[in-house]
PDB file of N, CA and C in Angstrom:
ATOM      1  N   MET A   1     -20.223  14.716 -23.179  1.00 58.00           N
ATOM      2  CA  MET A   1     -20.266  13.843 -22.026  1.00 58.00           C
ATOM      3  C   MET A   1     -20.790  12.474 -22.465  1.00 58.00           C
ATOM      4  N   MET A   2     -20.143  11.428 -21.945  1.00 67.00           N
ATOM      5  CA  MET A   2     -20.499  10.076 -22.348  1.00 67.00           C
ATOM      6  C   MET A   2     -21.734   9.609 -21.578  1.00 67.00           C
ATOM      7  N   ARG A   3     -22.681   9.055 -22.299  1.00 82.00           N
ATOM      8  CA  ARG A   3     -23.886   8.525 -21.656  1.00 82.00           C
ATOM      9  C   ARG A   3     -23.567   7.185 -21.011  1.00 82.00           C
ATOM     10  N   ASP A   4     -24.433   6.761 -20.097  1.00 83.00           N
ATOM     11  CA  ASP A   4     -24.230   5.500 -19.389  1.00 83.00           C
ATOM     12  C   ASP A   4     -24.156   4.325 -20.353  1.00 83.00           C
ATOM     13  N   ARG A   5     -25.005   4.327 -21.350  1.00 84.00           N
ATOM     14  CA  ARG A   5     -25.031   3.220 -22.313  1.00 84.00           C
ATOM     15  C   ARG A   5     -23.739   3.184 -23.129  1.00 84.00           C
ATOM     16  N   ASP A   6     -23.258   4.360 -23.522  1.00 86.00           N
ATOM     17  CA  ASP A   6     -22.000   4.423 -24.271  1.00 86.00           C
ATOM     18  C   ASP A   6     -20.833   3.938 -23.407  1.00 86.00           C
ATOM     19  N   LEU A   7     -20.866   4.333 -22.146  1.00 84.00           N
ATOM     20  CA  LEU A   7     -19.814   3.913 -21.222  1.00 84.00           C
ATOM     21  C   LEU A   7     -19.845   2.394 -21.039  1.00 84.00           C
ATOM     22  N   LEU A   8     -21.041   1.836 -20.881  1.00 84.00           N
ATOM     23  CA  LEU A   8     -21.189   0.399 -20.730  1.00 84.00           C
ATOM     24  C   LEU A   8     -20.715  -0.337 -21.986  1.00 84.00           C
ATOM     25  N   ASP A   9     -21.068   0.204 -23.162  1.00 86.00           N
ATOM     26  CA  ASP A   9     -20.625  -0.412 -24.412  1.00 86.00           C
ATOM     27  C   ASP A   9     -19.108  -0.368 -24.555  1.00 86.00           C
ATOM     28  N   THR A  10     -18.485   0.690 -24.054  1.00 87.00           N
ATOM     29  CA  THR A  10     -17.034   0.836 -24.158  1.00 87.00           C
ATOM     30  C   THR A  10     -16.312  -0.046 -23.147  1.00 87.00           C
ATOM     31  N   LEU A  11     -16.794  -0.034 -21.908  1.00 86.00           N
ATOM     32  CA  LEU A  11     -16.101  -0.761 -20.848  1.00 86.00           C
ATOM     33  C   LEU A  11     -16.474  -2.236 -20.753  1.00 86.00           C
ATOM     34  N   GLY A  12     -17.643  -2.593 -21.242  1.00 84.00           N
ATOM     35  CA  GLY A  12     -18.107  -3.977 -21.139  1.00 84.00           C
ATOM     36  C   GLY A  12     -17.124  -5.003 -21.668  1.00 84.00           C
ATOM     37  N   PRO A  13     -16.658  -4.862 -22.910  1.00 83.00           N
ATOM     38  CA  PRO A  13     -15.699  -5.851 -23.437  1.00 83.00           C
ATOM     39  C   PRO A  13     -14.383  -5.884 -22.650  1.00 83.00           C
ATOM     40  N   ILE A  14     -13.959  -4.738 -22.162  1.00 83.00           N
ATOM     41  CA  ILE A  14     -12.713  -4.684 -21.385  1.00 83.00           C
ATOM     42  C   ILE A  14     -12.877  -5.466 -20.085  1.00 83.00           C
ATOM     43  N   ILE A  15     -14.004  -5.260 -19.419  1.00 81.00           N
ATOM     44  CA  ILE A  15     -14.264  -5.954 -18.157  1.00 81.00           C
ATOM     45  C   ILE A  15     -14.413  -7.450 -18.386  1.00 81.00           C
ATOM     46  N   ARG A  16     -15.150  -7.838 -19.419  1.00 78.00           N
ATOM     47  CA  ARG A  16     -15.318  -9.264 -19.706  1.00 78.00           C
ATOM     48  C   ARG A  16     -13.981  -9.933 -20.027  1.00 78.00           C
ATOM     49  N   ASP A  17     -13.128  -9.237 -20.775  1.00 76.00           N
ATOM     50  CA  ASP A  17     -11.814  -9.776 -21.118  1.00 76.00           C
ATOM     51  C   ASP A  17     -10.944  -9.907 -19.868  1.00 76.00           C
ATOM     52  N   ALA A  18     -11.029  -8.953 -18.964  1.00 73.00           N
ATOM     53  CA  ALA A  18     -10.227  -8.981 -17.743  1.00 73.00           C
ATOM     54  C   ALA A  18     -10.628 -10.138 -16.844  1.00 73.00           C
ATOM     55  N   GLU A  19     -11.897 -10.525 -16.844  1.00 63.00           N
ATOM     56  CA  GLU A  19     -12.350 -11.628 -16.001  1.00 63.00           C
ATOM     57  C   GLU A  19     -11.699 -12.947 -16.405  1.00 63.00           C
ATOM     58  N   ASP A  20     -11.352 -13.099 -17.668  1.00 64.00           N
ATOM     59  CA  ASP A  20     -10.755 -14.342 -18.146  1.00 64.00           C
ATOM     60  C   ASP A  20      -9.262 -14.424 -17.862  1.00 64.00           C
ATOM     61  N   ARG A  21      -8.668 -13.337 -17.429  1.00 67.00           N
ATOM     62  CA  ARG A  21      -7.233 -13.319 -17.164  1.00 67.00           C
ATOM     63  C   ARG A  21      -6.981 -13.642 -15.700  1.00 67.00           C
ATOM     64  N   ARG A  22      -6.538 -14.848 -15.452  1.00 74.00           N
ATOM     65  CA  ARG A  22      -6.184 -15.241 -14.092  1.00 74.00           C
ATOM     66  C   ARG A  22      -5.153 -16.364 -14.192  1.00 74.00           C
ATOM     67  N   PHE A  23      -4.440 -16.550 -13.113  1.00 81.00           N
ATOM     68  CA  PHE A  23      -3.421 -17.576 -13.079  1.00 81.00           C
ATOM     69  C   PHE A  23      -4.067 -18.940 -12.877  1.00 81.00           C
ATOM     70  N   GLU A  24      -3.501 -19.929 -13.502  1.00 85.00           N
ATOM     71  CA  GLU A  24      -3.974 -21.298 -13.344  1.00 85.00           C
ATOM     72  C   GLU A  24      -3.622 -21.786 -11.941  1.00 85.00           C
ATOM     73  N   PRO A  25      -4.362 -22.752 -11.406  1.00 88.00           N
ATOM     74  CA  PRO A  25      -4.028 -23.307 -10.093  1.00 88.00           C
ATOM     75  C   PRO A  25      -2.598 -23.830 -10.066  1.00 88.00           C
ATOM     76  N   GLY A  26      -1.906 -23.596  -8.962  1.00 91.00           N
ATOM     77  CA  GLY A  26      -0.535 -24.057  -8.805  1.00 91.00           C
ATOM     78  C   GLY A  26       0.506 -23.104  -9.351  1.00 91.00           C
ATOM     79  N   PHE A  27       0.084 -21.908  -9.789  1.00 91.00           N
ATOM     80  CA  PHE A  27       1.021 -20.959 -10.388  1.00 91.00           C
ATOM     81  C   PHE A  27       2.151 -20.596  -9.427  1.00 91.00           C
ATOM     82  N   SER A  28       1.806 -20.253  -8.188  1.00 89.00           N
ATOM     83  CA  SER A  28       2.842 -19.828  -7.245  1.00 89.00           C
ATOM     84  C   SER A  28       3.835 -20.953  -6.970  1.00 89.00           C
ATOM     85  N   GLY A  29       3.354 -22.182  -6.905  1.00 91.00           N
ATOM     86  CA  GLY A  29       4.254 -23.319  -6.709  1.00 91.00           C
ATOM     87  C   GLY A  29       5.208 -23.499  -7.868  1.00 91.00           C
ATOM     88  N   ARG A  30       4.699 -23.322  -9.088  1.00 92.00           N
ATOM     89  CA  ARG A  30       5.566 -23.445 -10.272  1.00 92.00           C
ATOM     90  C   ARG A  30       6.614 -22.340 -10.297  1.00 92.00           C
ATOM     91  N   VAL A  31       6.223 -21.137  -9.910  1.00 91.00           N
ATOM     92  CA  VAL A  31       7.177 -20.021  -9.881  1.00 91.00           C
ATOM     93  C   VAL A  31       8.276 -20.297  -8.860  1.00 91.00           C
ATOM     94  N   MET A  32       7.896 -20.719  -7.660  1.00 89.00           N
ATOM     95  CA  MET A  32       8.897 -20.995  -6.633  1.00 89.00           C
ATOM     96  C   MET A  32       9.815 -22.140  -7.042  1.00 89.00           C
ATOM     97  N   GLU A  33       9.271 -23.136  -7.683  1.00 88.00           N
ATOM     98  CA  GLU A  33      10.095 -24.257  -8.149  1.00 88.00           C
ATOM     99  C   GLU A  33      11.107 -23.788  -9.192  1.00 88.00           C
ATOM    100  N   ARG A  34      10.686 -22.906 -10.075  1.00 87.00           N
ATOM    101  CA  ARG A  34      11.611 -22.375 -11.088  1.00 87.00           C
ATOM    102  C   ARG A  34      12.685 -21.508 -10.451  1.00 87.00           C
ATOM    103  N   ILE A  35      12.308 -20.710  -9.468  1.00 85.00           N
ATOM    104  CA  ILE A  35      13.294 -19.881  -8.774  1.00 85.00           C
ATOM    105  C   ILE A  35      14.323 -20.767  -8.085  1.00 85.00           C
ATOM    106  N   ARG A  36      13.864 -21.804  -7.408  1.00 82.00           N
ATOM    107  CA  ARG A  36      14.791 -22.733  -6.747  1.00 82.00           C
ATOM    108  C   ARG A  36      15.735 -23.382  -7.748  1.00 82.00           C
ATOM    109  N   ALA A  37      15.203 -23.760  -8.898  1.00 83.00           N
ATOM    110  CA  ALA A  37      16.005 -24.443  -9.905  1.00 83.00           C
ATOM    111  C   ALA A  37      17.047 -23.514 -10.523  1.00 83.00           C
ATOM    112  N   GLU A  38      16.730 -22.230 -10.653  1.00 81.00           N
ATOM    113  CA  GLU A  38      17.630 -21.305 -11.332  1.00 81.00           C
ATOM    114  C   GLU A  38      18.525 -20.499 -10.399  1.00 81.00           C
ATOM    115  N   ALA A  39      18.216 -20.502  -9.128  1.00 76.00           N
ATOM    116  CA  ALA A  39      18.975 -19.680  -8.187  1.00 76.00           C
ATOM    117  C   ALA A  39      20.304 -20.342  -7.847  1.00 76.00           C
ATOM    118  N   GLU A  40      21.341 -19.526  -7.734  1.00 69.00           N
ATOM    119  CA  GLU A  40      22.637 -20.041  -7.303  1.00 69.00           C
ATOM    120  C   GLU A  40      22.601 -20.334  -5.805  1.00 69.00           C
ATOM    121  N   VAL A  41      21.899 -19.501  -5.079  1.00 66.00           N
ATOM    122  CA  VAL A  41      21.755 -19.681  -3.649  1.00 66.00           C
ATOM    123  C   VAL A  41      20.383 -20.276  -3.411  1.00 66.00           C
ATOM    124  N   PRO A  42      20.292 -21.341  -2.662  1.00 60.00           N
ATOM    125  CA  PRO A  42      18.986 -21.953  -2.456  1.00 60.00           C
ATOM    126  C   PRO A  42      18.024 -21.022  -1.728  1.00 60.00           C
ATOM    127  N   VAL A  43      16.753 -21.115  -2.110  1.00 57.00           N
ATOM    128  CA  VAL A  43      15.713 -20.333  -1.461  1.00 57.00           C
ATOM    129  C   VAL A  43      15.274 -21.114  -0.233  1.00 57.00           C
ATOM    130  N   ILE A  44      15.401 -20.465   0.923  1.00 61.00           N
ATOM    131  CA  ILE A  44      14.989 -21.140   2.151  1.00 61.00           C
ATOM    132  C   ILE A  44      13.904 -20.329   2.825  1.00 61.00           C
ATOM    133  N   GLY A  45      13.040 -21.012   3.526  1.00 64.00           N
ATOM    134  CA  GLY A  45      11.998 -20.326   4.265  1.00 64.00           C
ATOM    135  C   GLY A  45      12.574 -19.668   5.506  1.00 64.00           C
ATOM    136  N   LEU A  46      11.954 -18.619   5.960  1.00 61.00           N
ATOM    137  CA  LEU A  46      12.397 -17.925   7.150  1.00 61.00           C
ATOM    138  C   LEU A  46      11.505 -18.375   8.295  1.00 61.00           C
ATOM    139  N   GLY A  47      11.980 -19.368   9.051  1.00 67.00           N
ATOM    140  CA  GLY A  47      11.190 -19.886  10.170  1.00 67.00           C
ATOM    141  C   GLY A  47      11.262 -18.942  11.340  1.00 67.00           C
ATOM    142  N   THR A  48      10.200 -18.868  12.103  1.00 63.00           N
ATOM    143  CA  THR A  48      10.188 -18.010  13.283  1.00 63.00           C
ATOM    144  C   THR A  48      10.030 -18.865  14.521  1.00 63.00           C
ATOM    145  N   SER A  49      10.585 -18.389  15.598  1.00 64.00           N
ATOM    146  CA  SER A  49      10.411 -19.056  16.877  1.00 64.00           C
ATOM    147  C   SER A  49       9.075 -18.636  17.459  1.00 64.00           C
ATOM    148  N   SER A  50       8.624 -19.400  18.394  1.00 68.00           N
ATOM    149  CA  SER A  50       7.355 -19.094  19.040  1.00 68.00           C
ATOM    150  C   SER A  50       7.407 -17.701  19.659  1.00 68.00           C
ATOM    151  N   GLY A  51       6.438 -16.882  19.319  1.00 71.00           N
ATOM    152  CA  GLY A  51       6.368 -15.541  19.891  1.00 71.00           C
ATOM    153  C   GLY A  51       7.241 -14.515  19.198  1.00 71.00           C
ATOM    154  N   GLN A  52       7.890 -14.871  18.107  1.00 76.00           N
ATOM    155  CA  GLN A  52       8.754 -13.930  17.402  1.00 76.00           C
ATOM    156  C   GLN A  52       8.151 -13.556  16.066  1.00 76.00           C
ATOM    157  N   SER A  53       8.383 -12.320  15.675  1.00 78.00           N
ATOM    158  CA  SER A  53       7.964 -11.889  14.349  1.00 78.00           C
ATOM    159  C   SER A  53       9.041 -12.274  13.342  1.00 78.00           C
ATOM    160  N   VAL A  54       8.700 -12.184  12.074  1.00 78.00           N
ATOM    161  CA  VAL A  54       9.665 -12.467  11.010  1.00 78.00           C
ATOM    162  C   VAL A  54      10.835 -11.493  11.090  1.00 78.00           C
ATOM    163  N   LEU A  55      10.550 -10.223  11.396  1.00 81.00           N
ATOM    164  CA  LEU A  55      11.613  -9.214  11.504  1.00 81.00           C
ATOM    165  C   LEU A  55      12.573  -9.552  12.636  1.00 81.00           C
ATOM    166  N   GLU A  56      12.048  -9.954  13.794  1.00 79.00           N
ATOM    167  CA  GLU A  56      12.915 -10.322  14.915  1.00 79.00           C
ATOM    168  C   GLU A  56      13.801 -11.506  14.551  1.00 79.00           C
ATOM    169  N   THR A  57      13.222 -12.473  13.859  1.00 78.00           N
ATOM    170  CA  THR A  57      13.991 -13.636  13.435  1.00 78.00           C
ATOM    171  C   THR A  57      15.053 -13.241  12.424  1.00 78.00           C
ATOM    172  N   ALA A  58      14.694 -12.391  11.455  1.00 79.00           N
ATOM    173  CA  ALA A  58      15.647 -11.957  10.426  1.00 79.00           C
ATOM    174  C   ALA A  58      16.811 -11.191  11.036  1.00 79.00           C
ATOM    175  N   LEU A  59      16.547 -10.431  12.092  1.00 83.00           N
ATOM    176  CA  LEU A  59      17.608  -9.657  12.749  1.00 83.00           C
ATOM    177  C   LEU A  59      18.381 -10.476  13.774  1.00 83.00           C
ATOM    178  N   GLY A  60      17.942 -11.711  14.007  1.00 80.00           N
ATOM    179  CA  GLY A  60      18.628 -12.573  14.960  1.00 80.00           C
ATOM    180  C   GLY A  60      18.382 -12.186  16.400  1.00 80.00           C
ATOM    181  N   LEU A  61      17.264 -11.559  16.675  1.00 80.00           N
ATOM    182  CA  LEU A  61      16.963 -11.139  18.042  1.00 80.00           C
ATOM    183  C   LEU A  61      16.386 -12.310  18.841  1.00 80.00           C
ATOM    184  N   GLU A  62      16.772 -12.384  20.087  1.00 76.00           N
ATOM    185  CA  GLU A  62      16.232 -13.400  20.982  1.00 76.00           C
ATOM    186  C   GLU A  62      14.851 -12.965  21.440  1.00 76.00           C
ATOM    187  N   PRO A  63      13.958 -13.922  21.677  1.00 75.00           N
ATOM    188  CA  PRO A  63      12.639 -13.547  22.197  1.00 75.00           C
ATOM    189  C   PRO A  63      12.786 -12.878  23.558  1.00 75.00           C
ATOM    190  N   LEU A  64      11.992 -11.861  23.823  1.00 75.00           N
ATOM    191  CA  LEU A  64      12.038 -11.144  25.091  1.00 75.00           C
ATOM    192  C   LEU A  64      11.122 -11.843  26.082  1.00 75.00           C
ATOM    193  N   THR A  65      11.696 -12.241  27.183  1.00 77.00           N
ATOM    194  CA  THR A  65      10.929 -12.876  28.249  1.00 77.00           C
ATOM    195  C   THR A  65      11.155 -12.079  29.524  1.00 77.00           C
ATOM    196  N   VAL A  66      10.411 -12.394  30.558  1.00 80.00           N
ATOM    197  CA  VAL A  66      10.595 -11.718  31.843  1.00 80.00           C
ATOM    198  C   VAL A  66      12.018 -11.951  32.349  1.00 80.00           C
ATOM    199  N   GLU A  67      12.510 -13.174  32.191  1.00 79.00           N
ATOM    200  CA  GLU A  67      13.858 -13.497  32.649  1.00 79.00           C
ATOM    201  C   GLU A  67      14.920 -12.679  31.919  1.00 79.00           C
ATOM    202  N   THR A  68      14.795 -12.578  30.591  1.00 74.00           N
ATOM    203  CA  THR A  68      15.795 -11.816  29.844  1.00 74.00           C
ATOM    204  C   THR A  68      15.678 -10.327  30.125  1.00 74.00           C
ATOM    205  N   ALA A  69      14.477  -9.850  30.393  1.00 74.00           N
ATOM    206  CA  ALA A  69      14.306  -8.431  30.716  1.00 74.00           C
ATOM    207  C   ALA A  69      14.990  -8.092  32.036  1.00 74.00           C
ATOM    208  N   TYR A  70      14.858  -8.961  33.053  1.00 76.00           N
ATOM    209  CA  TYR A  70      15.503  -8.708  34.340  1.00 76.00           C
ATOM    210  C   TYR A  70      16.994  -8.973  34.301  1.00 76.00           C
ATOM    211  N   ALA A  71      17.455  -9.727  33.306  1.00 73.00           N
ATOM    212  CA  ALA A  71      18.867 -10.049  33.201  1.00 73.00           C
ATOM    213  C   ALA A  71      19.655  -8.973  32.459  1.00 73.00           C
ATOM    214  N   LEU A  72      18.980  -7.928  31.989  1.00 67.00           N
ATOM    215  CA  LEU A  72      19.695  -6.868  31.285  1.00 67.00           C
ATOM    216  C   LEU A  72      20.760  -6.251  32.171  1.00 67.00           C
ATOM    217  N   ASP A  73      21.836  -5.852  31.566  1.00 63.00           N
ATOM    218  CA  ASP A  73      22.929  -5.218  32.288  1.00 63.00           C
ATOM    219  C   ASP A  73      22.411  -3.950  32.953  1.00 63.00           C
ATOM    220  N   GLN A  74      22.589  -3.850  34.213  1.00 59.00           N
ATOM    221  CA  GLN A  74      22.080  -2.703  34.962  1.00 59.00           C
ATOM    222  C   GLN A  74      22.843  -1.421  34.655  1.00 59.00           C
ATOM    223  N   SER A  75      23.936  -1.496  33.895  1.00 56.00           N
ATOM    224  CA  SER A  75      24.707  -0.291  33.561  1.00 56.00           C
ATOM    225  C   SER A  75      23.943   0.641  32.637  1.00 56.00           C
ATOM    226  N   PHE A  76      22.825   0.165  32.087  1.00 57.00           N
ATOM    227  CA  PHE A  76      22.006   1.031  31.249  1.00 57.00           C
ATOM    228  C   PHE A  76      21.288   2.107  32.063  1.00 57.00           C
ATOM    229  N   TYR A  77      21.160   1.833  33.354  1.00 59.00           N
ATOM    230  CA  TYR A  77      20.383   2.728  34.203  1.00 59.00           C
ATOM    231  C   TYR A  77      21.302   3.511  35.134  1.00 59.00           C
ATOM    232  N   ALA A  78      20.985   4.778  35.326  1.00 62.00           N
ATOM    233  CA  ALA A  78      21.759   5.608  36.254  1.00 62.00           C
ATOM    234  C   ALA A  78      21.414   5.203  37.682  1.00 62.00           C
ATOM    235  N   THR A  79      22.421   5.208  38.529  1.00 63.00           N
ATOM    236  CA  THR A  79      22.198   4.885  39.940  1.00 63.00           C
ATOM    237  C   THR A  79      22.594   6.083  40.785  1.00 63.00           C
ATOM    238  N   ASP A  80      22.219   6.043  42.026  1.00 64.00           N
ATOM    239  CA  ASP A  80      22.566   7.131  42.935  1.00 64.00           C
ATOM    240  C   ASP A  80      24.043   7.118  43.289  1.00 64.00           C
ATOM    241  N   ASP A  81      24.741   5.997  43.086  1.00 59.00           N
ATOM    242  CA  ASP A  81      26.152   5.858  43.429  1.00 59.00           C
ATOM    243  C   ASP A  81      27.050   6.665  42.505  1.00 59.00           C
ATOM    244  N   GLU A  82      26.576   7.010  41.359  1.00 53.00           N
ATOM    245  CA  GLU A  82      27.429   7.685  40.363  1.00 53.00           C
ATOM    246  C   GLU A  82      27.398   9.171  40.528  1.00 53.00           C
TER     247      GLU A  82
END
Protein backbone atom coordinates (compact mmCIF):
# COMPACT_ATOMS: atom_id res chain seq x y z
CA MET A 1 0.00 0.00 0.00
CA MET A 2 1.30 3.42 -0.96
CA ARG A 3 1.96 5.84 1.88
CA ASP A 4 0.70 9.42 1.73
CA ARG A 5 4.20 10.79 1.25
CA ASP A 6 4.91 8.37 -1.61
CA LEU A 7 1.61 9.30 -3.22
CA LEU A 8 2.40 13.01 -2.88
CA ASP A 9 5.88 12.47 -4.35
CA THR A 10 4.36 10.58 -7.30
CA LEU A 11 1.43 12.87 -8.01
CA GLY A 12 3.05 16.21 -7.15
CA PRO A 13 5.01 16.66 -10.39
CA ILE A 14 2.00 15.55 -12.45
CA ILE A 15 -0.27 18.08 -10.76
CA ARG A 16 2.29 20.89 -11.05
CA ASP A 17 2.79 20.12 -14.75
CA ALA A 18 -0.98 20.08 -15.36
CA GLU A 19 -1.37 23.55 -13.83
CA ASP A 20 0.88 25.01 -16.53
CA ARG A 21 -1.24 23.58 -19.34
CA ARG A 22 -3.90 26.07 -20.30
CA PHE A 23 -5.00 27.91 -23.39
CA GLU A 24 -3.68 31.38 -24.03
CA PRO A 25 -6.18 34.26 -23.96
CA GLY A 26 -8.13 34.56 -27.20
CA PHE A 27 -7.85 30.85 -28.04
CA SER A 28 -11.55 30.38 -28.81
CA GLY A 29 -11.55 33.44 -31.06
CA ARG A 30 -8.56 32.14 -33.01
CA VAL A 31 -10.21 28.74 -33.42
CA MET A 32 -13.45 30.26 -34.70
CA GLU A 33 -11.55 32.52 -37.08
CA ARG A 34 -9.70 29.52 -38.50
CA ILE A 35 -12.92 27.56 -38.89
CA ARG A 36 -14.50 30.48 -40.76
CA ALA A 37 -11.46 30.79 -43.00
CA GLU A 38 -11.35 27.08 -43.86
CA ALA A 39 -15.05 26.26 -44.04
CA GLU A 40 -16.76 26.03 -47.40
CA VAL A 41 -20.02 27.05 -45.77
CA PRO A 42 -19.81 30.15 -43.63
CA VAL A 43 -20.26 29.71 -39.90
CA ILE A 44 -23.23 31.76 -38.77
CA GLY A 45 -24.59 32.35 -35.33
CA LEU A 46 -27.98 30.96 -34.44
CA GLY A 47 -29.98 33.99 -33.32
CA THR A 48 -33.07 33.46 -31.23
CA SER A 49 -36.21 35.50 -31.06
CA SER A 50 -37.40 36.92 -27.80
CA GLY A 51 -38.81 34.13 -25.66
CA GLN A 52 -37.54 31.32 -27.89
CA SER A 53 -35.00 28.67 -27.12
CA VAL A 54 -32.20 27.76 -29.52
CA LEU A 55 -34.00 24.47 -30.29
CA GLU A 56 -37.25 26.27 -31.18
CA THR A 57 -35.33 28.61 -33.46
CA ALA A 58 -33.40 25.74 -35.08
CA LEU A 59 -36.66 23.90 -35.79
CA GLY A 60 -38.26 27.05 -37.19
CA LEU A 61 -41.04 27.07 -34.62
CA GLU A 62 -43.01 30.25 -34.04
CA PRO A 63 -43.14 31.59 -30.49
CA LEU A 64 -46.27 30.42 -28.67
CA THR A 65 -48.48 33.26 -27.54
CA VAL A 66 -52.02 33.39 -26.20
CA GLU A 67 -53.20 34.54 -29.63
CA THR A 68 -51.53 31.67 -31.48
CA ALA A 69 -52.79 29.16 -28.91
CA TYR A 70 -56.41 30.28 -29.42
CA ALA A 71 -55.92 30.39 -33.18
CA LEU A 72 -55.16 26.67 -33.38
CA ASP A 73 -57.37 24.72 -35.72
CA GLN A 74 -60.26 23.44 -33.67
CA SER A 75 -60.27 20.17 -35.68
CA PHE A 76 -57.72 18.85 -33.20
CA TYR A 77 -60.46 18.58 -30.61
CA ALA A 78 -63.45 16.26 -30.66
CA THR A 79 -66.82 17.98 -30.58
CA ASP A 80 -70.27 16.76 -29.68
CA ASP A 81 -71.37 17.27 -33.32
CA GLU A 82 -69.32 14.33 -34.56
